[in-house]
């Protein structure tokens, strides 16, 4: 153990700093089971970043002396262990937070009719998250935003629109993305929250405990909506990612899996990944063919078209569909807990 750490100290200062940056801090480099571990379990790593790390580490260590932990679920890099850290994070919170005491569902208590169709949580809309702003644009154009229980915690800025322009140069949609700019001037859009006697809980002790960063989810929001529309952290091909294979899953998806039928705006293959883990993705409820579409702009349009179709169903039809799905949501809850923290 000491030998591995002593050799690490022999690295050039700039090499050490590069490694610290790649794994987000020197505390994430440690020795475990006779290997030097570079622990980046909470962040996906693309090929360019991996090669930076590999080229430095391989100068000083044999392959059997080190390991990289990270969460790019599509990667097959040498000397790596890929983990679904957001599943573990969500599992630990749901198991221990009193605000999730409604899991497993009491089905009888969820048979009421809903005022809204989709639950649609959004935080930032900048950089990699411009698909959230674009989604609002389409919901406004479709005139269905009144059927959505939505939030947006940050107001779009000029930089946000600059990022959209960068993507626009690739897909040439011809859309005026500033058309609804006046609507966004009223952001942030916050939702009323009722947690009974409890408050939002941050079991990880990493943040100031607010609704924006807690893993809690109000049952009242579930009772007001039939389905979840999830905007994942990554949707568009990351502009900084040379191999274009970056793929990870966040707590946003797992919170939806635990609570409602869902549509997920993410990188292609998200639903395929969930199916491989045994979850029901409600392929007979939604047109989930979007999950197989590699072209980001085409995938985005398919998703929004499906959201529009569902929102325009009669309430009786929506209610019947939801009632037919409750047992399947409970199945997903049971599957989620069956992995016991490690998927």
mmCIF file of C-alpha atoms in Angstrom:
data_model
loop_
_atom_site.group_PDB
_atom_site.id
_atom_site.type_symbol
_atom_site.label_atom_id
_atom_site.label_comp_id
_atom_site.label_asym_id
_atom_site.label_seq_id
_atom_site.Cartn_x
_atom_site.Cartn_y
_atom_site.Cartn_z
ATOM 1 C CA UNK A 1 0.000 0.000 0.000
ATOM 2 C CA UNK A 2 2.701 2.459 0.992
ATOM 3 C CA UNK A 3 4.664 1.549 -2.118
ATOM 4 C CA UNK A 4 1.746 2.448 -4.383
ATOM 5 C CA UNK A 5 1.249 5.807 -2.706
ATOM 6 C CA UNK A 6 4.978 6.535 -2.572
ATOM 7 C CA UNK A 7 5.250 5.982 -6.295
ATOM 8 C CA UNK A 8 2.316 8.280 -6.855
ATOM 9 C CA UNK A 9 4.215 11.029 -5.085
ATOM 10 C CA UNK A 10 6.983 10.622 -7.662
ATOM 11 C CA UNK A 11 4.712 11.912 -10.426
ATOM 12 C CA UNK A 12 5.367 15.344 -11.842
ATOM 13 C CA UNK A 13 3.315 18.075 -10.184
ATOM 14 C CA UNK A 14 1.390 18.814 -13.357
ATOM 15 C CA UNK A 15 0.621 15.107 -13.788
ATOM 16 C CA UNK A 16 -0.749 14.856 -10.255
ATOM 17 C CA UNK A 17 -2.851 17.953 -10.757
ATOM 18 C CA UNK A 18 -4.285 16.562 -13.988
ATOM 19 C CA UNK A 19 -5.290 13.370 -12.183
ATOM 20 C CA UNK A 20 -6.816 15.326 -9.298
ATOM 21 C CA UNK A 21 -8.860 17.309 -11.802
ATOM 22 C CA UNK A 22 -10.010 14.222 -13.681
ATOM 23 C CA UNK A 23 -11.350 12.509 -10.543
ATOM 24 C CA UNK A 24 -12.528 15.712 -8.849
ATOM 25 C CA UNK A 25 -10.127 15.861 -5.917
ATOM 26 C CA UNK A 26 -7.099 14.227 -4.351
ATOM 27 C CA UNK A 27 -9.290 12.451 -1.776
ATOM 28 C CA UNK A 28 -10.639 10.337 -4.626
ATOM 29 C CA UNK A 29 -7.264 8.682 -5.140
ATOM 30 C CA UNK A 30 -6.574 5.960 -2.595
ATOM 31 C CA UNK A 31 -5.372 2.359 -2.164
ATOM 32 C CA UNK A 32 -7.843 -0.495 -1.858
ATOM 33 C CA UNK A 33 -7.187 -4.234 -2.160
ATOM 34 C CA UNK A 34 -3.593 -3.637 -3.248
ATOM 35 C CA UNK A 35 -4.592 -1.343 -6.081
ATOM 36 C CA UNK A 36 -4.321 2.389 -6.537
ATOM 37 C CA UNK A 37 -7.916 3.494 -7.121
ATOM 38 C CA UNK A 38 -8.974 6.554 -9.071
ATOM 39 C CA UNK A 39 -12.528 6.973 -7.841
ATOM 40 C CA UNK A 40 -14.727 9.048 -10.131
ATOM 41 C CA UNK A 41 -17.896 7.065 -9.380
ATOM 42 C CA UNK A 42 -20.255 10.057 -9.385
ATOM 43 C CA UNK A 43 -19.256 11.384 -12.824
ATOM 44 C CA UNK A 44 -19.158 9.810 -16.304
ATOM 45 C CA UNK A 45 -15.802 9.913 -18.072
ATOM 46 C CA UNK A 46 -15.393 10.115 -21.833
ATOM 47 C CA UNK A 47 -12.598 8.593 -23.903
ATOM 48 C CA UNK A 48 -10.537 11.783 -24.087
ATOM 49 C CA UNK A 49 -10.543 12.148 -20.290
ATOM 50 C CA UNK A 50 -9.809 8.463 -19.823
ATOM 51 C CA UNK A 51 -6.819 8.584 -22.160
ATOM 52 C CA UNK A 52 -5.393 11.523 -20.236
ATOM 53 C CA UNK A 53 -5.557 9.468 -17.063
ATOM 54 C CA UNK A 54 -4.362 6.249 -18.685
ATOM 55 C CA UNK A 55 -1.343 7.856 -20.362
ATOM 56 C CA UNK A 56 -0.117 9.252 -17.059
ATOM 57 C CA UNK A 57 -0.861 6.300 -14.792
ATOM 58 C CA UNK A 58 0.502 3.647 -17.175
ATOM 59 C CA UNK A 59 3.907 5.347 -17.076
ATOM 60 C CA UNK A 60 4.248 4.502 -13.393
ATOM 61 C CA UNK A 61 2.052 1.458 -12.750
ATOM 62 C CA UNK A 62 1.409 -1.956 -14.250
ATOM 63 C CA UNK A 63 -2.143 -2.783 -15.291
ATOM 64 C CA UNK A 64 -2.715 -4.970 -12.221
ATOM 65 C CA UNK A 65 -1.751 -2.146 -9.854
ATOM 66 C CA UNK A 66 -4.479 0.401 -10.520
ATOM 67 C CA UNK A 67 -8.167 0.792 -11.312
ATOM 68 C CA UNK A 68 -10.505 3.585 -12.405
ATOM 69 C CA UNK A 69 -14.073 3.703 -11.081
ATOM 70 C CA UNK A 70 -16.570 5.831 -13.004
ATOM 71 C CA UNK A 71 -20.170 5.836 -14.294
ATOM 72 C CA UNK A 72 -20.046 6.141 -18.091
ATOM 73 C CA UNK A 73 -22.298 3.136 -18.590
ATOM 74 C CA UNK A 74 -21.387 2.743 -22.254
ATOM 75 C CA UNK A 75 -17.623 2.601 -21.833
ATOM 76 C CA UNK A 76 -15.348 -0.413 -22.204
ATOM 77 C CA UNK A 77 -12.093 1.199 -21.125
ATOM 78 C CA UNK A 78 -9.193 -0.862 -19.884
ATOM 79 C CA UNK A 79 -8.631 -1.049 -16.106
ATOM 80 C CA UNK A 80 -12.023 0.395 -15.290
ATOM 81 C CA UNK A 81 -14.946 -0.570 -13.105
ATOM 82 C CA UNK A 82 -18.213 1.032 -14.206
ATOM 83 C CA UNK A 83 -20.787 1.627 -11.472
ATOM 84 C CA UNK A 84 -24.331 2.950 -11.512
ATOM 85 C CA UNK A 85 -23.654 5.276 -8.602
ATOM 86 C CA UNK A 86 -26.899 7.187 -8.969
ATOM 87 C CA UNK A 87 -28.887 4.020 -8.360
ATOM 88 C CA UNK A 88 -26.939 3.452 -5.144
ATOM 89 C CA UNK A 89 -27.343 7.087 -4.128
ATOM 90 C CA UNK A 90 -31.103 7.035 -4.748
ATOM 91 C CA UNK A 91 -31.537 3.643 -3.066
ATOM 92 C CA UNK A 92 -29.771 4.777 0.109
ATOM 93 C CA UNK A 93 -31.865 7.923 0.296
ATOM 94 C CA UNK A 94 -35.221 6.289 -0.393
ATOM 95 C CA UNK A 95 -34.501 3.590 2.199
ATOM 96 C CA UNK A 96 -33.635 6.118 4.906
ATOM 97 C CA UNK A 97 -35.688 9.256 4.289
ATOM 98 C CA UNK A 98 -39.062 9.444 6.085
ATOM 99 C CA UNK A 99 -40.329 11.466 3.124
ATOM 100 C CA UNK A 100 -40.419 8.266 1.042
ATOM 101 C CA UNK A 101 -42.681 6.419 3.488
ATOM 102 C CA UNK A 102 -45.331 6.096 0.742
ATOM 103 C CA UNK A 103 -43.211 3.389 -0.933
ATOM 104 C CA UNK A 104 -44.403 0.675 -1.542
ATOM 105 C CA UNK A 105 -47.643 2.163 -2.810
ATOM 106 C CA UNK A 106 -50.995 1.831 -1.153
ATOM 107 C CA UNK A 107 -52.752 1.375 -4.489
ATOM 108 C CA UNK A 108 -56.191 2.250 -3.157
ATOM 109 C CA UNK A 109 -54.921 5.698 -2.195
ATOM 110 C CA UNK A 110 -53.758 6.459 -5.736
ATOM 111 C CA UNK A 111 -56.917 5.842 -7.755
ATOM 112 C CA UNK A 112 -58.063 9.466 -7.771
ATOM 113 C CA UNK A 113 -58.341 11.396 -11.038
ATOM 114 C CA UNK A 114 -55.518 13.847 -11.744
ATOM 115 C CA UNK A 115 -55.626 17.499 -12.770
ATOM 116 C CA UNK A 116 -52.377 17.272 -14.747
ATOM 117 C CA UNK A 117 -50.928 14.767 -17.204
ATOM 118 C CA UNK A 118 -47.154 14.991 -16.660
ATOM 119 C CA UNK A 119 -44.901 15.844 -13.735
ATOM 120 C CA UNK A 120 -41.993 17.812 -15.217
ATOM 121 C CA UNK A 121 -39.128 18.820 -12.895
ATOM 122 C CA UNK A 122 -36.316 21.031 -14.211
ATOM 123 C CA UNK A 123 -33.336 22.703 -12.600
ATOM 124 C CA UNK A 124 -30.697 24.351 -14.778
ATOM 125 C CA UNK A 125 -31.283 25.003 -18.484
ATOM 126 C CA UNK A 126 -27.710 25.896 -19.395
ATOM 127 C CA UNK A 127 -24.984 24.160 -21.407
ATOM 128 C CA UNK A 128 -25.790 20.429 -21.557
ATOM 129 C CA UNK A 129 -29.353 21.033 -20.297
ATOM 130 C CA UNK A 130 -30.715 23.248 -23.091
ATOM 131 C CA UNK A 131 -33.112 20.443 -24.043
ATOM 132 C CA UNK A 132 -35.144 21.531 -21.003
ATOM 133 C CA UNK A 133 -35.622 25.030 -22.387
ATOM 134 C CA UNK A 134 -36.412 23.576 -25.805
ATOM 135 C CA UNK A 135 -39.024 21.295 -24.232
ATOM 136 C CA UNK A 136 -40.800 24.265 -22.685
ATOM 137 C CA UNK A 137 -40.751 25.951 -26.082
ATOM 138 C CA UNK A 138 -42.565 23.010 -27.651
ATOM 139 C CA UNK A 139 -45.040 22.675 -24.773
ATOM 140 C CA UNK A 140 -45.945 26.329 -25.266
ATOM 141 C CA UNK A 141 -46.253 25.920 -29.032
ATOM 142 C CA UNK A 142 -48.464 22.859 -28.556
ATOM 143 C CA UNK A 143 -50.552 24.842 -26.035
ATOM 144 C CA UNK A 144 -50.388 22.015 -23.501
ATOM 145 C CA UNK A 145 -48.306 23.565 -20.734
ATOM 146 C CA UNK A 146 -51.463 23.933 -18.642
ATOM 147 C CA UNK A 147 -51.601 20.120 -18.578
ATOM 148 C CA UNK A 148 -48.109 19.891 -17.060
ATOM 149 C CA UNK A 149 -47.081 20.279 -13.415
ATOM 150 C CA UNK A 150 -43.721 21.910 -14.059
ATOM 151 C CA UNK A 151 -40.784 23.600 -12.404
ATOM 152 C CA UNK A 152 -37.735 25.493 -13.635
ATOM 153 C CA UNK A 153 -35.292 26.589 -10.965
ATOM 154 C CA UNK A 154 -33.113 28.888 -13.077
ATOM 155 C CA UNK A 155 -34.028 31.535 -15.618
ATOM 156 C CA UNK A 156 -32.485 31.070 -19.072
ATOM 157 C CA UNK A 157 -29.711 33.513 -19.949
ATOM 158 C CA UNK A 158 -28.135 34.709 -23.177
ATOM 159 C CA UNK A 159 -25.529 31.995 -22.670
ATOM 160 C CA UNK A 160 -28.332 29.416 -22.702
ATOM 161 C CA UNK A 161 -29.486 30.650 -26.100
ATOM 162 C CA UNK A 162 -25.874 30.660 -27.311
ATOM 163 C CA UNK A 163 -25.680 26.955 -26.501
ATOM 164 C CA UNK A 164 -28.910 26.326 -28.392
ATOM 165 C CA UNK A 165 -27.467 28.222 -31.361
ATOM 166 C CA UNK A 166 -24.491 25.864 -31.281
ATOM 167 C CA UNK A 167 -26.754 22.850 -31.567
ATOM 168 C CA UNK A 168 -29.003 24.653 -34.060
ATOM 169 C CA UNK A 169 -26.028 24.900 -36.430
ATOM 170 C CA UNK A 170 -26.058 21.080 -36.491
ATOM 171 C CA UNK A 171 -29.750 20.294 -36.870
ATOM 172 C CA UNK A 172 -30.977 23.419 -38.727
ATOM 173 C CA UNK A 173 -34.492 23.330 -37.311
ATOM 174 C CA UNK A 174 -35.343 26.887 -38.302
ATOM 175 C CA UNK A 175 -37.083 27.351 -34.938
ATOM 176 C CA UNK A 176 -37.032 30.778 -33.312
ATOM 177 C CA UNK A 177 -35.926 29.665 -29.868
ATOM 178 C CA UNK A 178 -36.447 33.155 -28.426
ATOM 179 C CA UNK A 179 -40.098 33.191 -29.437
ATOM 180 C CA UNK A 180 -41.261 32.574 -25.862
ATOM 181 C CA UNK A 181 -38.590 34.651 -24.174
ATOM 182 C CA UNK A 182 -41.199 36.736 -22.323
ATOM 183 C CA UNK A 183 -42.549 33.592 -20.678
ATOM 184 C CA UNK A 184 -39.160 32.733 -19.222
ATOM 185 C CA UNK A 185 -38.741 36.202 -17.725
ATOM 186 C CA UNK A 186 -41.044 35.027 -14.951
ATOM 187 C CA UNK A 187 -38.719 32.152 -14.035
ATOM 188 C CA UNK A 188 -37.839 30.544 -11.716
ATOM 189 C CA UNK A 189 -41.040 28.506 -11.669
ATOM 190 C CA UNK A 190 -41.453 26.811 -8.306
ATOM 191 C CA UNK A 191 -44.006 24.238 -7.185
ATOM 192 C CA UNK A 192 -45.944 24.246 -3.945
ATOM 193 C CA UNK A 193 -44.710 21.488 -1.684
ATOM 194 C CA UNK A 194 -46.406 19.562 1.090
ATOM 195 C CA UNK A 195 -44.287 17.140 3.091
ATOM 196 C CA UNK A 196 -46.559 17.051 6.104
ATOM 197 C CA UNK A 197 -44.559 17.273 9.307
ATOM 198 C CA UNK A 198 -41.248 16.625 7.528
ATOM 199 C CA UNK A 199 -38.797 18.887 5.702
ATOM 200 C CA UNK A 200 -36.506 18.129 2.770
ATOM 201 C CA UNK A 201 -33.632 15.936 3.825
ATOM 202 C CA UNK A 202 -30.062 15.775 2.590
ATOM 203 C CA UNK A 203 -28.669 12.526 3.983
ATOM 204 C CA UNK A 204 -25.402 13.002 2.093
ATOM 205 C CA UNK A 205 -24.634 16.270 3.935
ATOM 206 C CA UNK A 206 -23.218 17.745 0.753
ATOM 207 C CA UNK A 207 -25.625 20.611 0.211
ATOM 208 C CA UNK A 208 -27.811 23.169 1.884
ATOM 209 C CA UNK A 209 -31.042 21.212 2.199
ATOM 210 C CA UNK A 210 -33.536 22.656 -0.265
ATOM 211 C CA UNK A 211 -36.009 21.082 -2.705
ATOM 212 C CA UNK A 212 -33.516 21.762 -5.511
ATOM 213 C CA UNK A 213 -30.902 19.304 -4.268
ATOM 214 C CA UNK A 214 -32.789 16.878 -2.037
ATOM 215 C CA UNK A 215 -33.660 13.437 -3.338
ATOM 216 C CA UNK A 216 -37.064 13.679 -1.716
ATOM 217 C CA UNK A 217 -40.241 13.730 -3.785
ATOM 218 C CA UNK A 218 -43.598 15.026 -2.525
ATOM 219 C CA UNK A 219 -46.399 12.481 -2.728
ATOM 220 C CA UNK A 220 -48.756 15.382 -3.467
ATOM 221 C CA UNK A 221 -47.081 15.876 -6.870
ATOM 222 C CA UNK A 222 -47.633 12.228 -7.734
ATOM 223 C CA UNK A 223 -51.286 12.469 -6.810
ATOM 224 C CA UNK A 224 -51.699 15.479 -9.111
ATOM 225 C CA UNK A 225 -50.192 13.859 -12.218
ATOM 226 C CA UNK A 226 -50.445 10.626 -14.210
ATOM 227 C CA UNK A 227 -46.958 10.319 -15.711
ATOM 228 C CA UNK A 228 -43.422 11.681 -15.461
ATOM 229 C CA UNK A 229 -41.543 13.554 -18.186
ATOM 230 C CA UNK A 230 -37.870 13.325 -17.244
ATOM 231 C CA UNK A 231 -35.226 15.604 -18.740
ATOM 232 C CA UNK A 232 -31.978 13.818 -17.956
ATOM 233 C CA UNK A 233 -28.646 15.586 -17.439
ATOM 234 C CA UNK A 234 -27.450 14.600 -20.929
ATOM 235 C CA UNK A 235 -29.559 14.606 -24.074
ATOM 236 C CA UNK A 236 -27.506 16.083 -26.896
ATOM 237 C CA UNK A 237 -24.206 14.652 -28.068
ATOM 238 C CA UNK A 238 -21.780 16.336 -25.650
ATOM 239 C CA UNK A 239 -19.759 18.944 -27.521
ATOM 240 C CA UNK A 240 -16.667 18.220 -25.397
ATOM 241 C CA UNK A 241 -16.841 14.437 -25.830
ATOM 242 C CA UNK A 242 -14.712 13.190 -28.701
ATOM 243 C CA UNK A 243 -15.922 9.593 -28.722
ATOM 244 C CA UNK A 244 -19.601 10.615 -28.473
ATOM 245 C CA UNK A 245 -20.338 7.621 -26.259
ATOM 246 C CA UNK A 246 -21.039 9.405 -22.973
ATOM 247 C CA UNK A 247 -23.976 7.732 -21.266
ATOM 248 C CA UNK A 248 -25.027 7.888 -17.648
ATOM 249 C CA UNK A 249 -28.206 7.795 -15.619
ATOM 250 C CA UNK A 250 -29.139 10.169 -12.810
ATOM 251 C CA UNK A 251 -31.437 10.161 -9.802
ATOM 252 C CA UNK A 252 -34.027 11.929 -11.985
ATOM 253 C CA UNK A 253 -34.775 8.725 -13.867
ATOM 254 C CA UNK A 254 -34.815 6.492 -10.792
ATOM 255 C CA UNK A 255 -37.259 8.795 -8.992
ATOM 256 C CA UNK A 256 -39.593 8.439 -11.982
ATOM 257 C CA UNK A 257 -39.101 4.662 -12.140
ATOM 258 C CA UNK A 258 -40.193 4.466 -8.501
ATOM 259 C CA UNK A 259 -43.321 6.541 -8.862
ATOM 260 C CA UNK A 260 -45.020 6.711 -12.297
ATOM 261 C CA UNK A 261 -45.031 5.572 -15.922
ATOM 262 C CA UNK A 262 -42.496 7.766 -17.696
ATOM 263 C CA UNK A 263 -41.056 9.304 -20.831
ATOM 264 C CA UNK A 264 -37.329 10.033 -20.552
ATOM 265 C CA UNK A 265 -35.499 12.656 -22.562
ATOM 266 C CA UNK A 266 -31.940 11.284 -22.476
ATOM 267 C CA UNK A 267 -29.162 9.875 -24.617
ATOM 268 C CA UNK A 268 -30.313 6.993 -26.861
ATOM 269 C CA UNK A 269 -30.473 3.641 -25.098
ATOM 270 C CA UNK A 270 -31.761 4.801 -21.702
ATOM 271 C CA UNK A 271 -34.905 2.673 -21.900
ATOM 272 C CA UNK A 272 -32.892 -0.246 -23.228
ATOM 273 C CA UNK A 273 -30.637 0.000 -20.172
ATOM 274 C CA UNK A 274 -33.632 0.013 -17.825
ATOM 275 C CA UNK A 275 -35.148 -3.000 -19.579
ATOM 276 C CA UNK A 276 -31.857 -4.877 -19.224
ATOM 277 C CA UNK A 277 -32.100 -4.265 -15.475
ATOM 278 C CA UNK A 278 -35.599 -5.723 -15.459
ATOM 279 C CA UNK A 279 -37.680 -2.550 -15.189
ATOM 280 C CA UNK A 280 -40.991 -2.035 -16.973
ATOM 281 C CA UNK A 281 -40.659 0.868 -19.445
ATOM 282 C CA UNK A 282 -44.359 0.945 -20.447
ATOM 283 C CA UNK A 283 -43.712 0.301 -24.115
ATOM 284 C CA UNK A 284 -47.413 -0.386 -24.705
ATOM 285 C CA UNK A 285 -48.406 2.949 -23.123
ATOM 286 C CA UNK A 286 -45.985 5.250 -24.945
ATOM 287 C CA UNK A 287 -44.326 5.151 -28.350
ATOM 288 C CA UNK A 288 -40.847 4.485 -27.027
ATOM 289 C CA UNK A 289 -39.230 4.098 -30.435
ATOM 290 C CA UNK A 290 -37.448 7.395 -29.747
ATOM 291 C CA UNK A 291 -35.009 5.523 -27.507
ATOM 292 C CA UNK A 292 -33.404 3.882 -30.542
ATOM 293 C CA UNK A 293 -32.940 7.097 -32.553
ATOM 294 C CA UNK A 294 -29.308 8.247 -32.658
ATOM 295 C CA UNK A 295 -30.015 11.610 -34.285
ATOM 296 C CA UNK A 296 -30.592 13.978 -31.357
ATOM 297 C CA UNK A 297 -32.910 16.383 -33.152
ATOM 298 C CA UNK A 298 -35.090 13.588 -34.527
ATOM 299 C CA UNK A 299 -35.226 11.948 -31.087
ATOM 300 C CA UNK A 300 -36.222 15.248 -29.480
ATOM 301 C CA UNK A 301 -39.046 15.789 -31.965
ATOM 302 C CA UNK A 302 -40.366 12.233 -31.503
ATOM 303 C CA UNK A 303 -40.450 12.672 -27.738
ATOM 304 C CA UNK A 304 -42.287 15.990 -27.901
ATOM 305 C CA UNK A 305 -44.738 14.585 -30.439
ATOM 306 C CA UNK A 306 -45.511 11.721 -28.072
ATOM 307 C CA UNK A 307 -45.926 14.078 -25.108
ATOM 308 C CA UNK A 308 -48.366 16.121 -27.172
ATOM 309 C CA UNK A 309 -50.333 13.016 -28.169
ATOM 310 C CA UNK A 310 -50.666 11.844 -24.572
ATOM 311 C CA UNK A 311 -51.642 15.288 -23.301
ATOM 312 C CA UNK A 312 -54.487 15.426 -25.812
ATOM 313 C CA UNK A 313 -56.086 12.177 -24.690
ATOM 314 C CA UNK A 314 -59.422 12.427 -22.897
ATOM 315 C CA UNK A 315 -59.151 12.373 -19.120
ATOM 316 C CA UNK A 316 -61.170 9.169 -18.866
ATOM 317 C CA UNK A 317 -58.693 7.500 -21.200
ATOM 318 C CA UNK A 318 -55.727 8.852 -19.231
ATOM 319 C CA UNK A 319 -57.260 7.633 -15.996
ATOM 320 C CA UNK A 320 -57.929 4.166 -17.376
ATOM 321 C CA UNK A 321 -54.343 3.918 -18.637
ATOM 322 C CA UNK A 322 -52.978 5.010 -15.280
ATOM 323 C CA UNK A 323 -55.112 2.551 -13.313
ATOM 324 C CA UNK A 324 -53.892 -0.234 -15.596
ATOM 325 C CA UNK A 325 -50.289 0.747 -14.819
ATOM 326 C CA UNK A 326 -50.288 1.075 -11.024
ATOM 327 C CA UNK A 327 -49.417 -2.594 -10.446
ATOM 328 C CA UNK A 328 -46.552 -2.221 -12.919
ATOM 329 C CA UNK A 329 -45.202 0.787 -11.013
ATOM 330 C CA UNK A 330 -45.289 -1.347 -7.861
ATOM 331 C CA UNK A 331 -43.389 -4.026 -9.801
ATOM 332 C CA UNK A 332 -40.713 -1.417 -10.615
ATOM 333 C CA UNK A 333 -40.530 -0.474 -6.941
ATOM 334 C CA UNK A 334 -39.961 -4.102 -5.993
ATOM 335 C CA UNK A 335 -37.351 -4.524 -8.724
ATOM 336 C CA UNK A 336 -35.575 -1.353 -7.578
ATOM 337 C CA UNK A 337 -35.253 -2.602 -4.004
ATOM 338 C CA UNK A 338 -34.325 -6.136 -5.077
ATOM 339 C CA UNK A 339 -30.856 -4.928 -6.104
ATOM 340 C CA UNK A 340 -30.212 -3.849 -2.495
ATOM 341 C CA UNK A 341 -28.083 -0.835 -3.354
ATOM 342 C CA UNK A 342 -25.878 -2.294 -6.110
ATOM 343 C CA UNK A 343 -27.313 -2.694 -9.569
#
